[in-house]
């Protein structure tokens, strides 16, 4: 009986050791180093909020050697950043689990390297949401909430299963210290895009909206199916919406044929591929339905919609 | 995942190991407000934390319910260790100390203690960080991802086979810190030598 517990214990330690071979310590802030994962040959994934400077970054490998690294891109929206290693002699990359997503209740381990030594904490996956958007409009394929304690080195380290397969990158930056894991598909997408362009492109309209109930008299008169739409409460001067003639007080019904019920619905439609391509937006203005052609611009850093 | 269902067997195996470690866990009562824990280390010898001991008298209650008055034979606040001796001694299982192999990060560990008057409570966790072997000196603390409450102090931290790896001493930054068994052994050799002389 006790051999079974021993095997389980040894499997956990094996998983930590094996996945830990690609976990590095990053010196890019004062005091304690932060963690990162050698995700692709020569490329380390880290969390954006722990990379506090753009230059003079070093990475300490599991064998204790320290190499120079350069920041290749960062994305505040997903809290991910990538570094390129100057030199990485035979540093392994971890096995990514992409065939099946994590399930609630799965036993998981969080690894970190807040210095020369690897650290591990354990817990279970406590929640798996569907596609989720951060307030900066970044799309996260499925937000993993994990029930485990956050220690130094948590952010930027990998969440792994007991088979040493990586489920994502951990961060404490979303939601008041609640531990969260950015899943593998999102990390892959962001890494690819950051390597190609150095930044994540997102569409941008330059408006603020608020959901409002459309009066039944109006829905009946205009033969609308929508009960809720978005009232424009702010228009950025000379922003894409302003240039297309969107006015304060317009009520947005549809964006590219899709109904709008929540400000997040607009964000959901503003992927990087929208930039520069005109889109039809249906609005209620002065008791009439109008269609405007709006061309989303590229969102400057740290702007919402 | 594939293979035979193992969760129920794991749960049973865990309960069996917890029982084993409970047998070598004692309650330590002094003038302190709370009950501390201790480990039955040798024949009539209990190891606990120095901070568990208040005053110069102590009582230990063994896992079979027997209570005995104990002498404080060594008290070292700097290392947070204390040794107590009690009589009479009946044959009982003693803590089995793990001397090898070295601890690995991720290994299962369990702690037994008496939080808030709950006797022999168990908590499960893993080794948080293990030394890489690059250091010359042995580590001063074992760091474990396991939630301890007051009342666990002085009690055992054991591995998946029930072998003793450390004496639980405190929580720091959400981590449990335990004094490695090797440190206790070395300390006991010195402390006891002083007592014998």
XYZ file of C-alpha atoms in Angstrom:
502
model
C 0.000 0.000 0.000
C 2.617 2.481 1.062
C 4.582 1.720 -2.108
C 1.706 3.295 -4.012
C 2.060 6.509 -2.048
C 5.809 6.300 -2.598
C 5.315 5.934 -6.355
C 2.960 8.902 -6.424
C 5.479 10.945 -4.441
C 8.326 9.881 -6.741
C 6.236 10.688 -9.828
C 5.576 14.191 -8.550
C 9.272 14.723 -7.817
C 10.185 13.272 -11.249
C 7.745 15.661 -12.941
C 9.211 18.616 -11.060
C 12.758 17.601 -11.933
C 12.023 16.901 -15.577
C 9.979 20.036 -16.326
C 12.319 22.041 -14.086
C 15.131 21.539 -16.602
C 13.552 24.214 -18.787
C 12.670 26.633 -15.984
C 15.083 29.543 -15.727
C 15.636 32.474 -13.366
C 15.386 35.933 -14.921
C 17.073 38.986 -13.471
C 15.083 41.932 -14.776
C 13.936 43.591 -11.574
C 15.346 44.452 -8.193
C 15.593 41.969 -5.341
C 14.245 38.536 -6.210
C 14.706 37.116 -9.738
C 11.545 35.984 -11.543
C 10.849 32.754 -13.409
C 10.664 31.933 -17.090
C 10.266 28.877 -19.310
C 12.596 27.926 -22.165
C 9.624 27.540 -24.493
C 11.287 27.210 -27.889
C 15.020 26.878 -28.655
C 16.601 30.134 -27.555
C 13.260 31.690 -26.591
C 12.168 32.163 -22.986
C 8.579 33.002 -22.050
C 8.099 35.145 -18.959
C 5.390 37.311 -17.447
C 5.319 40.913 -18.587
C 4.806 42.357 -15.105
C 7.976 40.769 -13.710
C 10.198 42.092 -16.515
C 10.722 45.542 -15.085
C 13.406 46.733 -17.450
C 14.051 46.446 -21.188
C 17.837 46.157 -21.095
C 20.510 44.537 -19.019
C 18.528 41.317 -18.571
C 20.275 38.100 -17.575
C 18.974 34.563 -17.374
C 20.324 31.913 -15.012
C 20.026 28.404 -16.421
C 19.281 25.319 -14.287
C 22.969 24.364 -14.307
C 23.822 27.666 -12.649
C 25.357 29.434 -15.652
C 24.181 32.954 -16.376
C 23.684 34.206 -19.927
C 22.643 37.538 -21.404
C 19.113 37.850 -22.803
C 17.310 40.464 -24.871
C 13.667 41.419 -24.664
C 12.016 40.365 -27.944
C 8.532 41.624 -27.148
C 5.932 42.067 -24.487
C 2.153 42.052 -24.279
C 0.530 43.612 -21.242
C -2.835 42.218 -22.356
C -1.866 38.610 -21.701
C 0.910 39.510 -19.233
C 3.428 37.673 -21.393
C 6.904 38.700 -22.505
C 9.532 36.854 -24.484
C 13.274 36.936 -24.208
C 15.897 35.694 -26.631
C 18.864 33.972 -25.092
C 22.335 34.958 -26.238
C 23.609 31.462 -25.617
C 21.755 28.348 -24.530
C 23.916 25.245 -24.573
C 21.597 22.221 -24.834
C 18.834 23.709 -22.726
C 15.763 21.478 -23.197
C 12.275 22.737 -24.022
C 9.356 21.243 -22.094
C 6.617 18.989 -23.403
C 3.491 21.077 -23.957
C 0.132 19.502 -23.320
C -2.010 20.594 -26.214
C -4.111 17.495 -26.925
C -6.485 17.970 -23.991
C -7.135 21.007 -21.857
C -6.915 20.861 -18.070
C -9.984 19.775 -16.126
C -11.319 21.069 -12.834
C -9.954 18.939 -10.003
C -6.783 17.863 -11.783
C -3.694 17.741 -9.592
C -1.169 20.286 -10.829
C 2.232 21.636 -9.831
C 3.508 25.190 -10.184
C 7.251 25.498 -10.692
C 9.466 28.510 -10.208
C 13.089 29.492 -10.043
C 13.357 32.640 -7.954
C 17.113 32.145 -7.728
C 19.417 29.185 -8.276
C 16.976 26.634 -6.890
C 13.851 25.210 -8.414
C 10.701 25.521 -6.290
C 7.393 23.688 -6.491
C 3.942 24.115 -5.032
C 0.932 21.967 -5.689
C -2.814 22.180 -5.831
C -5.704 21.525 -8.167
C -7.267 23.266 -11.146
C -10.228 25.045 -9.570
C -11.808 26.609 -12.627
C -11.626 26.514 -16.400
C -13.517 29.303 -18.113
C -14.282 29.658 -21.779
C -12.557 32.305 -23.885
C -11.859 35.281 -21.699
C -10.836 38.835 -22.309
C -8.640 40.908 -20.071
C -9.609 44.553 -19.591
C -6.989 45.431 -22.157
C -8.829 43.396 -24.725
C -6.382 40.533 -24.951
C -7.962 37.217 -25.753
C -7.144 34.287 -23.512
C -8.420 30.992 -24.870
C -9.450 29.567 -21.524
C -8.613 31.046 -18.185
C -7.322 28.475 -15.716
C -7.810 29.242 -12.079
C -5.653 27.175 -9.803
C -6.071 26.464 -6.127
C -2.512 26.719 -4.934
C -0.369 29.072 -2.934
C 1.606 31.847 -4.623
C 5.255 31.987 -3.616
C 8.210 33.986 -4.902
C 8.859 32.886 -8.455
C 5.246 31.863 -9.182
C 4.727 34.350 -12.002
C 6.453 33.267 -15.203
C 6.821 29.678 -14.061
C 4.973 26.783 -15.703
C 1.909 24.949 -14.455
C 2.509 21.253 -15.101
C 0.570 18.024 -14.736
C 2.046 15.019 -12.882
C 3.283 13.785 -16.271
C 5.599 16.850 -16.493
C 3.608 18.326 -19.358
C 3.215 22.093 -19.367
C -0.370 23.428 -19.125
C 0.501 27.111 -19.254
C 2.338 30.036 -17.708
C 1.391 31.185 -14.212
C 0.728 34.789 -13.282
C -0.520 36.614 -10.249
C -1.161 39.803 -12.234
C -4.846 39.226 -12.994
C -7.484 39.706 -10.343
C -5.976 40.746 -7.019
C -3.389 38.093 -6.452
C -5.629 35.222 -7.515
C -3.358 32.682 -9.162
C -4.160 32.229 -12.820
C -2.560 30.264 -15.639
C -2.353 31.463 -19.241
C -3.041 28.292 -21.244
C -0.677 26.799 -23.823
C -2.678 27.794 -26.961
C -2.663 31.461 -25.891
C 1.046 31.373 -25.058
C 1.810 29.752 -28.420
C -0.189 32.379 -30.287
C 1.389 35.274 -28.411
C 4.919 33.870 -28.728
C 4.522 33.476 -32.490
C 3.151 36.972 -32.920
C 5.687 38.603 -30.606
C 8.526 36.873 -32.455
C 7.159 38.082 -35.784
C 6.278 41.671 -34.875
C 7.502 42.370 -31.361
C 4.017 43.385 -30.254
C 0.444 42.099 -30.365
C -1.692 43.992 -32.876
C -5.231 44.742 -31.763
C -7.963 46.746 -33.429
C -9.158 49.994 -31.907
C -12.182 52.277 -32.374
C -11.627 54.995 -29.801
C -15.020 54.899 -28.120
C -16.446 54.221 -24.691
C -19.814 52.462 -24.492
C -22.365 51.447 -21.935
C -25.153 48.860 -22.326
C -28.677 50.349 -22.449
C -32.144 48.910 -22.842
C -33.742 49.917 -26.142
C -37.324 51.182 -25.545
C -39.986 48.817 -26.890
C -41.588 51.701 -28.783
C -38.357 52.066 -30.696
C -37.795 48.367 -31.301
C -41.330 48.077 -32.593
C -41.074 51.162 -34.793
C -37.698 50.230 -36.251
C -38.448 46.478 -36.302
C -35.405 45.637 -34.251
C -34.741 42.335 -32.535
C -32.257 43.758 -30.032
C -33.475 44.626 -26.540
C -30.072 45.785 -25.349
C -27.536 47.857 -27.283
C -24.517 50.007 -26.531
C -24.761 53.732 -25.874
C -21.693 55.679 -26.964
C -20.590 57.615 -23.894
C -17.196 58.719 -25.106
C -15.542 59.401 -28.464
C -11.827 59.971 -28.719
C -11.087 63.060 -30.817
C -9.692 62.033 -34.198
C -9.910 58.352 -33.263
C -11.125 55.814 -35.846
C -14.772 56.125 -34.699
C -14.633 59.926 -34.644
C -13.271 60.001 -38.186
C -16.073 57.675 -39.334
C -18.694 60.049 -37.899
C -19.737 58.162 -34.766
C -21.342 60.664 -32.376
C -21.754 60.826 -28.665
C -25.243 59.443 -27.939
C -25.320 57.001 -30.854
C -26.649 53.611 -29.821
C -24.632 50.795 -31.387
C -26.723 47.845 -32.520
C -24.407 45.751 -34.635
C -20.758 45.484 -35.559
C -20.069 43.624 -38.788
C -23.500 42.003 -38.606
C -23.124 40.790 -35.022
C -25.385 42.130 -32.264
C -23.749 44.147 -29.496
C -24.947 43.631 -25.939
C -21.851 44.254 -23.893
C -18.764 46.466 -24.361
C -16.736 43.237 -24.423
C -18.597 42.245 -27.615
C -16.797 45.045 -29.440
C -13.421 44.043 -28.019
C -14.115 40.499 -29.147
C -14.457 41.752 -32.709
C -11.299 43.843 -32.681
C -8.595 41.311 -33.467
C -5.392 42.464 -35.114
C -6.684 41.345 -38.530
C -9.383 44.068 -38.406
C -6.934 46.911 -38.491
C -7.390 49.030 -41.631
C -10.413 47.118 -42.952
C -13.729 49.033 -43.061
C -16.581 47.477 -41.108
C -20.310 48.210 -41.165
C -21.670 49.476 -37.853
C -25.447 49.860 -37.359
C -26.507 52.590 -34.977
C -29.707 54.243 -33.748
C -29.421 57.989 -34.159
C -32.297 60.425 -33.773
C -34.860 57.620 -33.833
C -33.537 56.235 -37.099
C -31.253 53.314 -37.891
C -28.112 54.296 -39.753
C -25.185 52.283 -41.046
C -21.693 53.758 -40.745
C -18.452 52.484 -42.211
C -15.779 52.454 -39.518
C -12.152 51.521 -40.101
C -10.518 50.206 -36.929
C -7.069 51.583 -36.273
C -4.241 49.883 -34.447
C -4.648 50.262 -30.746
C -1.939 52.165 -28.968
C -0.568 50.365 -25.902
C -2.753 50.371 -22.774
C -5.965 51.613 -24.396
C -9.230 49.772 -23.887
C -11.687 49.832 -26.825
C -5.336 9.422 -18.080
C -5.465 5.672 -18.449
C -4.845 2.674 -16.208
C -6.415 1.238 -13.080
C -8.288 3.537 -10.714
C -5.862 4.441 -7.952
C -7.435 7.283 -5.956
C -9.136 5.053 -3.347
C -5.972 2.995 -2.851
C -3.924 6.184 -2.561
C -6.300 7.488 0.095
C -5.960 4.248 2.080
C -2.190 4.263 1.732
C -2.093 7.835 2.960
C -4.270 7.039 5.976
C -1.952 4.137 6.865
C 1.147 6.354 6.739
C -0.608 9.065 8.773
C -1.397 6.422 11.432
C 2.237 5.384 11.547
C 3.476 8.935 12.034
C 0.777 9.642 14.623
C 2.172 6.827 16.779
C 5.430 8.737 17.252
C 3.761 12.145 17.717
C 3.236 13.426 21.267
C 1.458 16.375 22.861
C 3.659 18.695 24.873
C 2.048 20.739 27.654
C 3.874 23.419 29.602
C 2.853 26.766 31.070
C 2.348 27.950 27.490
C -1.229 28.682 26.452
C -1.256 26.231 23.578
C -0.437 22.565 23.311
C 2.669 21.891 21.261
C 3.661 18.783 19.382
C 6.734 16.635 19.782
C 8.372 13.580 18.276
C 9.181 10.371 20.130
C 12.822 10.303 19.135
C 14.372 7.768 21.505
C 13.510 5.656 24.534
C 11.868 8.154 26.862
C 13.189 11.036 24.724
C 10.995 13.634 23.018
C 12.206 16.335 20.609
C 10.182 19.517 20.192
C 10.690 23.219 19.458
C 12.244 25.444 22.090
C 9.419 27.956 21.540
C 6.842 25.366 22.567
C 8.330 25.210 26.084
C 7.370 27.795 28.705
C 8.707 27.406 32.221
C 10.747 24.514 33.518
C 8.137 21.789 33.709
C 6.460 19.812 30.942
C 4.010 16.985 30.489
C 3.957 14.779 27.468
C 0.950 12.788 26.292
C 1.790 9.854 24.070
C -0.379 8.661 21.198
C -1.763 5.822 23.375
C -3.108 8.439 25.802
C -0.525 7.902 28.515
C 0.683 11.110 30.150
C 4.038 11.483 31.880
C 5.914 14.288 33.559
C 9.007 15.234 31.553
C 12.347 16.850 32.388
C 13.642 19.515 30.023
C 17.156 18.246 29.395
C 18.114 20.646 26.611
C 16.621 23.967 25.488
C 18.179 25.881 22.600
C 16.177 28.942 21.492
C 18.694 29.762 18.775
C 18.095 26.457 16.971
C 14.514 26.345 18.272
C 15.042 22.829 19.615
C 14.341 21.261 22.989
C 14.793 17.743 24.335
C 12.540 16.275 27.024
C 12.965 13.035 28.967
C 10.234 11.092 30.700
C 9.842 7.846 32.670
C 8.871 5.089 32.871
C 9.553 3.777 29.386
C 7.468 0.988 27.898
C 8.397 -0.412 24.544
C 6.845 1.777 21.847
C 7.634 2.547 18.221
C 10.121 5.390 17.785
C 10.471 7.822 14.911
C 12.356 6.310 11.981
C 14.660 9.007 10.657
C 15.352 9.226 6.933
C 19.059 9.678 6.375
C 19.001 9.098 2.606
C 18.187 9.656 -0.203
C 18.241 13.495 -0.296
C 14.901 15.294 -0.460
C 13.549 16.235 -3.875
C 11.286 19.163 -4.751
C 7.780 17.818 -5.361
C 8.037 14.882 -2.953
C 4.971 14.312 -0.799
C 5.288 15.266 2.852
C 2.880 15.124 5.759
C 2.818 16.911 9.076
C 1.067 15.903 12.294
C 0.145 18.386 15.015
C -2.524 19.516 17.444
C -3.985 22.774 16.077
C -6.589 24.445 18.268
C -6.940 21.450 20.539
C -7.524 19.037 17.685
C -5.240 16.136 18.566
C -3.128 14.470 15.894
C -4.397 16.423 12.911
C -2.685 15.634 9.602
C -1.851 17.884 6.685
C -0.388 16.954 3.317
C 1.916 18.874 1.023
C 5.096 18.696 -1.017
C 8.726 19.713 -0.661
C 8.904 23.259 -2.017
C 12.577 23.582 -2.744
C 15.427 21.159 -2.439
C 19.082 22.030 -2.387
C 20.829 21.218 -5.621
C 23.881 19.682 -4.016
C 25.999 22.645 -5.106
C 26.186 23.875 -1.510
C 28.919 22.794 0.812
C 26.905 23.059 3.991
C 23.656 21.197 4.693
C 20.504 23.284 4.592
C 19.295 24.907 7.779
C 15.635 24.527 6.892
C 13.380 22.284 4.895
C 10.842 24.373 2.981
C 7.535 22.660 2.354
C 4.326 23.698 0.606
C 2.124 22.519 3.451
C -0.257 24.573 5.581
C 0.671 24.495 9.266
C -1.264 26.136 12.089
C -0.149 26.876 15.644
C -0.077 23.507 17.405
C 2.006 21.861 14.681
C 5.181 23.334 16.174
C 7.616 20.682 17.358
C 5.801 17.909 15.520
C 6.994 15.626 12.738
C 7.346 16.316 9.029
C 7.468 12.895 7.373
C 7.899 11.531 3.844
C 5.574 9.238 1.857
C 6.893 6.184 3.701
C 6.350 7.707 7.132
C 10.018 8.342 7.782
C 10.852 11.480 9.726
C 12.546 14.219 7.708
C 12.191 17.209 10.028
C 10.683 18.977 13.025
C 8.067 21.562 12.035
C 9.015 24.957 13.376
C 7.105 27.800 11.709
C 5.323 29.264 8.720
C 7.135 31.943 6.736
C 5.789 33.592 3.600
C 3.155 30.865 3.291
C 5.735 28.082 3.482
C 6.322 25.629 6.294
C 9.853 25.637 7.654
C 11.076 22.484 9.339
C 14.380 21.746 11.027
C 16.039 18.905 9.061
C 16.343 15.609 10.962
C 20.117 15.630 10.340
C 20.384 18.997 12.108
C 18.432 17.568 15.063
C 20.688 14.488 15.236
C 23.847 16.619 15.270
C 22.364 19.001 17.831
C 21.242 16.160 20.054
C 24.704 14.655 20.045
C 26.169 17.915 21.346
C 23.312 18.871 23.663
C 23.092 15.435 25.201
C 26.846 15.267 25.723
C 26.512 18.397 27.821
C 23.664 16.894 29.815
C 25.515 13.629 30.424
C 28.614 15.534 31.607
